[in-house]
mmCIF file of C-alpha atoms in Angstrom:
data_model
loop_
_atom_site.group_PDB
_atom_site.id
_atom_site.type_symbol
_atom_site.label_atom_id
_atom_site.label_comp_id
_atom_site.label_asym_id
_atom_site.label_seq_id
_atom_site.Cartn_x
_atom_site.Cartn_y
_atom_site.Cartn_z
ATOM 1 C CA UNK T 1 9.664 -67.154 -60.140
ATOM 2 C CA UNK T 2 9.396 -64.951 -63.438
ATOM 3 C CA UNK T 3 11.934 -63.211 -65.186
ATOM 4 C CA UNK T 4 12.605 -59.646 -65.241
ATOM 5 C CA UNK T 5 15.446 -60.191 -67.995
ATOM 6 C CA UNK T 6 12.582 -59.560 -70.917
ATOM 7 C CA UNK T 7 11.516 -55.536 -69.292
ATOM 8 C CA UNK T 8 14.864 -54.642 -68.397
ATOM 9 C CA UNK T 9 16.624 -55.422 -72.162
ATOM 10 C CA UNK T 10 13.336 -53.838 -73.713
ATOM 11 C CA UNK T 11 13.360 -51.035 -71.346
ATOM 12 C CA UNK T 12 17.435 -50.484 -72.104
ATOM 13 C CA UNK T 13 16.949 -49.499 -76.066
ATOM 14 C CA UNK T 14 13.786 -47.166 -75.087
ATOM 15 C CA UNK T 15 16.088 -45.394 -72.348
ATOM 16 C CA UNK T 16 18.297 -44.946 -74.990
ATOM 17 C CA UNK T 17 16.299 -43.525 -77.602
ATOM 18 C CA UNK T 18 14.803 -40.804 -75.411
ATOM 19 C CA UNK T 19 18.295 -39.490 -74.284
ATOM 20 C CA UNK T 20 19.705 -39.590 -77.929
ATOM 21 C CA UNK T 21 15.497 -37.772 -78.994
ATOM 22 C CA UNK T 22 16.704 -35.280 -75.629
ATOM 23 C CA UNK T 23 20.398 -35.013 -77.151
ATOM 24 C CA UNK T 24 19.032 -34.410 -80.189
ATOM 25 C CA UNK T 25 16.985 -31.563 -79.268
ATOM 26 C CA UNK T 26 19.724 -29.949 -76.563
ATOM 27 C CA UNK T 27 21.928 -29.463 -79.812
ATOM 28 C CA UNK T 28 19.714 -27.873 -82.005
ATOM 29 C CA UNK T 29 18.393 -25.572 -79.329
ATOM 30 C CA UNK T 30 22.531 -24.626 -79.623
ATOM 31 C CA UNK T 31 22.387 -24.673 -83.087
ATOM 32 C CA UNK T 32 19.647 -22.118 -83.244
ATOM 33 C CA UNK T 33 21.103 -20.004 -80.233
ATOM 34 C CA UNK T 34 24.435 -19.822 -81.472
ATOM 35 C CA UNK T 35 23.422 -18.932 -85.378
ATOM 36 C CA UNK T 36 21.650 -16.216 -84.174
ATOM 37 C CA UNK T 37 23.520 -14.631 -81.713
ATOM 38 C CA UNK T 38 27.315 -15.282 -82.975
ATOM 39 C CA UNK T 39 26.768 -15.347 -86.604
ATOM 40 C CA UNK T 40 25.460 -11.848 -86.991
ATOM 41 C CA UNK T 41 28.975 -11.413 -85.884
ATOM 42 C CA UNK T 42 31.155 -13.315 -87.827
ATOM 43 C CA UNK T 43 30.876 -11.178 -91.124
ATOM 44 C CA UNK T 44 33.188 -9.089 -92.714
ATOM 45 C CA UNK T 45 31.267 -6.070 -92.336
ATOM 46 C CA UNK T 46 30.794 -6.279 -88.359
ATOM 47 C CA UNK T 47 34.419 -7.727 -88.012
ATOM 48 C CA UNK T 48 35.751 -4.639 -89.999
ATOM 49 C CA UNK T 49 33.513 -1.905 -88.143
ATOM 50 C CA UNK T 50 34.616 -3.304 -84.670
ATOM 51 C CA UNK T 51 38.407 -4.322 -85.860
ATOM 52 C CA UNK T 52 39.905 -0.728 -83.951
ATOM 53 C CA UNK T 53 37.748 -2.128 -80.621
ATOM 54 C CA UNK T 54 38.101 -5.686 -80.949
ATOM 55 C CA UNK T 55 42.536 -4.501 -81.300
ATOM 56 C CA UNK T 56 42.631 -2.880 -78.292
ATOM 57 C CA UNK T 57 40.748 -4.811 -76.272
ATOM 58 C CA UNK T 58 43.147 -7.391 -77.568
ATOM 59 C CA UNK T 59 46.203 -5.578 -76.183
ATOM 60 C CA UNK T 60 44.766 -4.764 -72.699
ATOM 61 C CA UNK T 61 43.019 -8.195 -72.219
ATOM 62 C CA UNK T 62 45.303 -10.629 -74.198
ATOM 63 C CA UNK T 63 44.455 -13.682 -71.806
ATOM 64 C CA UNK T 64 40.387 -13.194 -71.880
ATOM 65 C CA UNK T 65 40.775 -12.902 -75.668
ATOM 66 C CA UNK T 66 42.707 -15.757 -76.328
ATOM 67 C CA UNK T 67 40.149 -17.654 -73.692
ATOM 68 C CA UNK T 68 37.188 -16.403 -75.714
ATOM 69 C CA UNK T 69 38.657 -16.766 -79.230
ATOM 70 C CA UNK T 70 38.867 -20.415 -78.299
ATOM 71 C CA UNK T 71 35.980 -20.740 -76.700
ATOM 72 C CA UNK T 72 33.617 -19.056 -79.612
ATOM 73 C CA UNK T 73 35.553 -20.903 -82.116
ATOM 74 C CA UNK T 74 35.178 -24.394 -80.883
ATOM 75 C CA UNK T 75 30.998 -23.892 -80.371
ATOM 76 C CA UNK T 76 31.729 -22.486 -83.834
ATOM 77 C CA UNK T 77 33.061 -25.724 -85.360
ATOM 78 C CA UNK T 78 31.289 -28.415 -82.881
ATOM 79 C CA UNK T 79 27.990 -26.950 -83.983
ATOM 80 C CA UNK T 80 29.299 -27.466 -87.480
ATOM 81 C CA UNK T 81 28.029 -24.060 -87.974
ATOM 82 C CA UNK T 82 29.245 -21.708 -91.170
ATOM 83 C CA UNK T 83 32.318 -18.736 -90.479
ATOM 84 C CA UNK T 84 34.568 -20.799 -89.067
ATOM 85 C CA UNK T 85 37.533 -19.947 -92.664
ATOM 86 C CA UNK T 86 36.449 -16.260 -92.108
ATOM 87 C CA UNK T 87 37.254 -17.018 -88.110
ATOM 88 C CA UNK T 88 40.449 -18.173 -89.093
ATOM 89 C CA UNK T 89 42.215 -15.194 -90.821
ATOM 90 C CA UNK T 90 39.871 -12.884 -88.425
ATOM 91 C CA UNK T 91 42.490 -14.654 -85.829
ATOM 92 C CA UNK T 92 45.583 -14.574 -87.768
ATOM 93 C CA UNK T 93 44.986 -10.772 -88.438
ATOM 94 C CA UNK T 94 44.178 -10.418 -84.192
ATOM 95 C CA UNK T 95 46.821 -12.992 -82.706
ATOM 96 C CA UNK T 96 49.180 -12.826 -85.256
ATOM 97 C CA UNK T 97 50.406 -15.902 -86.411
ATOM 98 C CA UNK T 98 52.635 -18.207 -84.000
ATOM 99 C CA UNK T 99 49.023 -17.454 -81.630
ATOM 100 C CA UNK T 100 46.851 -17.839 -84.288
ATOM 101 C CA UNK T 101 47.914 -21.021 -85.472
ATOM 102 C CA UNK T 102 47.840 -22.561 -82.002
ATOM 103 C CA UNK T 103 44.627 -21.416 -81.076
ATOM 104 C CA UNK T 104 42.990 -22.342 -84.096
ATOM 105 C CA UNK T 105 44.678 -25.955 -84.540
ATOM 106 C CA UNK T 106 43.908 -27.242 -81.039
ATOM 107 C CA UNK T 107 40.231 -25.012 -81.459
ATOM 108 C CA UNK T 108 39.306 -27.027 -84.294
ATOM 109 C CA UNK T 109 40.433 -30.128 -83.554
ATOM 110 C CA UNK T 110 38.311 -29.963 -80.636
ATOM 111 C CA UNK T 111 34.882 -28.421 -82.036
ATOM 112 C CA UNK T 112 35.555 -31.223 -84.903
ATOM 113 C CA UNK T 113 36.240 -33.950 -82.405
ATOM 114 C CA UNK T 114 32.699 -32.726 -80.373
ATOM 115 C CA UNK T 115 30.744 -32.989 -83.718
ATOM 116 C CA UNK T 116 32.295 -36.066 -84.600
ATOM 117 C CA UNK T 117 30.772 -37.653 -81.249
ATOM 118 C CA UNK T 118 27.350 -35.888 -81.344
ATOM 119 C CA UNK T 119 27.338 -37.019 -85.102
ATOM 120 C CA UNK T 120 28.162 -40.555 -84.094
ATOM 121 C CA UNK T 121 25.914 -41.097 -81.323
ATOM 122 C CA UNK T 122 23.109 -39.570 -82.849
ATOM 123 C CA UNK T 123 23.322 -40.851 -85.952
ATOM 124 C CA UNK T 124 25.503 -43.679 -86.310
ATOM 125 C CA UNK T 125 23.704 -46.615 -85.948
ATOM 126 C CA UNK T 126 20.683 -45.058 -87.963
ATOM 127 C CA UNK T 127 22.125 -44.376 -91.159
ATOM 128 C CA UNK T 128 24.403 -47.057 -90.874
ATOM 129 C CA UNK T 129 21.192 -49.768 -90.921
ATOM 130 C CA UNK T 130 19.351 -47.149 -93.303
ATOM 131 C CA UNK T 131 22.473 -46.769 -95.622
ATOM 132 C CA UNK T 132 24.653 -49.831 -95.264
ATOM 133 C CA UNK T 133 25.133 -50.909 -99.474
ATOM 134 C CA UNK T 134 25.710 -47.202 -100.245
ATOM 135 C CA UNK T 135 28.710 -47.007 -97.141
ATOM 136 C CA UNK T 136 30.446 -49.690 -97.854
ATOM 137 C CA UNK T 137 32.714 -47.944 -99.472
ATOM 138 C CA UNK T 138 33.449 -45.294 -96.556
ATOM 139 C CA UNK T 139 33.084 -48.321 -94.610
ATOM 140 C CA UNK T 140 36.097 -50.223 -96.803
ATOM 141 C CA UNK T 141 38.304 -47.362 -97.756
ATOM 142 C CA UNK T 142 38.798 -46.212 -93.904
ATOM 143 C CA UNK T 143 39.448 -49.667 -93.174
ATOM 144 C CA UNK T 144 41.902 -50.499 -96.048
ATOM 145 C CA UNK T 145 43.635 -46.345 -95.822
ATOM 146 C CA UNK T 146 43.061 -46.367 -91.864
ATOM 147 C CA UNK T 147 44.470 -42.975 -90.677
ATOM 148 C CA UNK T 148 45.853 -41.950 -93.919
ATOM 149 C CA UNK T 149 42.033 -41.641 -95.551
ATOM 150 C CA UNK T 150 40.938 -39.035 -93.070
ATOM 151 C CA UNK T 151 44.583 -37.635 -93.334
ATOM 152 C CA UNK T 152 44.069 -36.915 -97.045
ATOM 153 C CA UNK T 153 40.405 -35.877 -96.521
ATOM 154 C CA UNK T 154 41.761 -33.202 -94.060
ATOM 155 C CA UNK T 155 44.750 -31.890 -95.920
ATOM 156 C CA UNK T 156 42.551 -31.363 -99.312
ATOM 157 C CA UNK T 157 39.599 -29.083 -98.629
ATOM 158 C CA UNK T 158 37.104 -30.965 -101.229
ATOM 159 C CA UNK T 159 34.674 -31.863 -99.014
ATOM 160 C CA UNK T 160 34.061 -29.266 -96.230
ATOM 161 C CA UNK T 161 35.523 -29.330 -92.689
ATOM 162 C CA UNK T 162 32.241 -30.124 -91.095
ATOM 163 C CA UNK T 163 30.908 -32.283 -93.221
ATOM 164 C CA UNK T 164 34.662 -34.753 -92.774
ATOM 165 C CA UNK T 165 33.430 -34.768 -89.014
ATOM 166 C CA UNK T 166 29.921 -35.879 -89.963
ATOM 167 C CA UNK T 167 30.942 -38.874 -92.531
ATOM 168 C CA UNK T 168 33.478 -40.565 -90.639
ATOM 169 C CA UNK T 169 31.478 -40.750 -87.522
ATOM 170 C CA UNK T 170 29.572 -42.956 -89.367
ATOM 171 C CA UNK T 171 32.361 -45.277 -89.825
ATOM 172 C CA UNK T 172 34.189 -47.499 -87.440
ATOM 173 C CA UNK T 173 37.605 -44.987 -86.778
ATOM 174 C CA UNK T 174 38.665 -44.607 -83.747
ATOM 175 C CA UNK T 175 37.807 -41.396 -81.282
ATOM 176 C CA UNK T 176 42.028 -41.050 -80.311
ATOM 177 C CA UNK T 177 42.214 -41.525 -83.992
ATOM 178 C CA UNK T 178 40.220 -39.233 -85.195
ATOM 179 C CA UNK T 179 41.823 -36.529 -82.726
ATOM 180 C CA UNK T 180 45.161 -37.042 -84.346
ATOM 181 C CA UNK T 181 45.149 -36.999 -87.589
ATOM 182 C CA UNK T 182 42.339 -34.155 -87.282
ATOM 183 C CA UNK T 183 44.995 -32.081 -85.146
ATOM 184 C CA UNK T 184 48.007 -32.923 -87.773
ATOM 185 C CA UNK T 185 46.085 -33.063 -90.893
ATOM 186 C CA UNK T 186 44.839 -29.427 -90.432
ATOM 187 C CA UNK T 187 48.093 -28.186 -89.042
ATOM 188 C CA UNK T 188 49.000 -26.946 -92.561
ATOM 189 C CA UNK T 189 45.788 -25.477 -93.870
ATOM 190 C CA UNK T 190 45.483 -23.372 -90.515
ATOM 191 C CA UNK T 191 49.534 -22.222 -90.855
ATOM 192 C CA UNK T 192 48.152 -21.142 -94.458
ATOM 193 C CA UNK T 193 44.981 -19.372 -93.592
ATOM 194 C CA UNK T 194 46.417 -18.240 -90.408
ATOM 195 C CA UNK T 195 49.634 -16.351 -91.571
ATOM 196 C CA UNK T 196 47.268 -15.313 -95.225
ATOM 197 C CA UNK T 197 45.312 -13.039 -92.447
ATOM 198 C CA UNK T 198 48.458 -12.128 -90.037
ATOM 199 C CA UNK T 199 49.419 -10.720 -93.465
ATOM 200 C CA UNK T 200 46.531 -8.627 -93.972
ATOM 201 C CA UNK T 201 47.020 -4.870 -92.785
ATOM 202 C CA UNK T 202 43.533 -4.618 -92.192
ATOM 203 C CA UNK T 203 40.251 -6.678 -92.181
ATOM 204 C CA UNK T 204 38.802 -3.786 -94.104
ATOM 205 C CA UNK T 205 40.929 -5.262 -96.881
ATOM 206 C CA UNK T 206 38.788 -8.080 -97.461
ATOM 207 C CA UNK T 207 35.744 -5.833 -97.248
ATOM 208 C CA UNK T 208 36.796 -3.723 -99.780
ATOM 209 C CA UNK T 209 38.826 -5.729 -102.348
ATOM 210 C CA UNK T 210 37.068 -8.796 -101.382
ATOM 211 C CA UNK T 211 38.712 -12.931 -100.163
ATOM 212 C CA UNK T 212 41.003 -12.122 -103.581
ATOM 213 C CA UNK T 213 42.987 -9.650 -100.783
ATOM 214 C CA UNK T 214 44.739 -12.952 -99.143
ATOM 215 C CA UNK T 215 45.245 -14.769 -102.267
ATOM 216 C CA UNK T 216 48.841 -13.811 -103.022
ATOM 217 C CA UNK T 217 51.275 -16.447 -104.918
ATOM 218 C CA UNK T 218 52.240 -17.457 -101.356
ATOM 219 C CA UNK T 219 49.517 -18.344 -100.647
ATOM 220 C CA UNK T 220 48.668 -19.906 -103.845
ATOM 221 C CA UNK T 221 52.032 -21.963 -104.160
ATOM 222 C CA UNK T 222 51.020 -22.961 -100.225
ATOM 223 C CA UNK T 223 47.718 -24.851 -101.517
ATOM 224 C CA UNK T 224 49.450 -26.534 -104.435
ATOM 225 C CA UNK T 225 52.022 -27.983 -101.845
ATOM 226 C CA UNK T 226 48.733 -28.907 -99.676
ATOM 227 C CA UNK T 227 47.489 -30.678 -103.236
ATOM 228 C CA UNK T 228 50.846 -33.035 -102.754
ATOM 229 C CA UNK T 229 51.292 -33.305 -99.480
ATOM 230 C CA UNK T 230 49.095 -36.532 -98.998
ATOM 231 C CA UNK T 231 50.732 -38.359 -102.382
ATOM 232 C CA UNK T 232 54.327 -37.510 -100.645
ATOM 233 C CA UNK T 233 53.344 -38.724 -97.141
ATOM 234 C CA UNK T 234 51.877 -41.862 -98.816
ATOM 235 C CA UNK T 235 55.336 -42.382 -100.722
ATOM 236 C CA UNK T 236 57.123 -41.792 -97.473
ATOM 237 C CA UNK T 237 55.073 -44.549 -95.408
ATOM 238 C CA UNK T 238 55.644 -46.545 -98.433
ATOM 239 C CA UNK T 239 59.095 -46.702 -98.467
ATOM 240 C CA UNK T 240 59.044 -46.990 -94.532
ATOM 241 C CA UNK T 241 57.663 -49.944 -94.680
ATOM 242 C CA UNK T 242 59.750 -51.497 -97.532
ATOM 243 C CA UNK T 243 62.843 -50.961 -95.215
ATOM 244 C CA UNK T 244 64.293 -54.449 -93.647
ATOM 245 C CA UNK T 245 63.675 -54.245 -89.851
#
């Protein structure tokens, strides 16, 4: 009897490619729709103009506002749209420091994990094959440093948030490791941005004075500590490993 293994093996890659093209098209459409629906509202002028109405609605419908704010943040970060930094400051002003930190921390990690998963499924194999030599250093750094490498990228915002999600998806790092390291690594920065927003009397302050209004000496000191934290963490890990068991 003739073997049917060959047609099956040939159709499987084709089916996988079709699914990737379909999912990629859906993601592109979602990005376009979200950009033109949410993007126009995520500006300082719009937020400042609507701040009283948003504050009143938040007081009357606290639960719905929290859920809606969480979903909006996940969409923004999951689709790698601009506006996450401004939204973090705004949530600090709207929800306060504690609720704002909790909401942004979990929403940003979930959004980052979605972006990571989409990038890994859609692009990892293709980019690894095409740019294997250029990605050798990145892969080697992840294999050598592991979670600490991602932790450092999350603490020091030299590379943009969305780019970290996309680049790490090309490496062999596990999804579970990416999730918990991102949750931990982004927490300190989230606290700084949310507390900066919570200290604002009004969003019109940023509209009138620019983002320099949130840059006080406490904020600068906090960012300086963020720069030192990866080094302190690495030293602590080294000392822990040297301790006799």
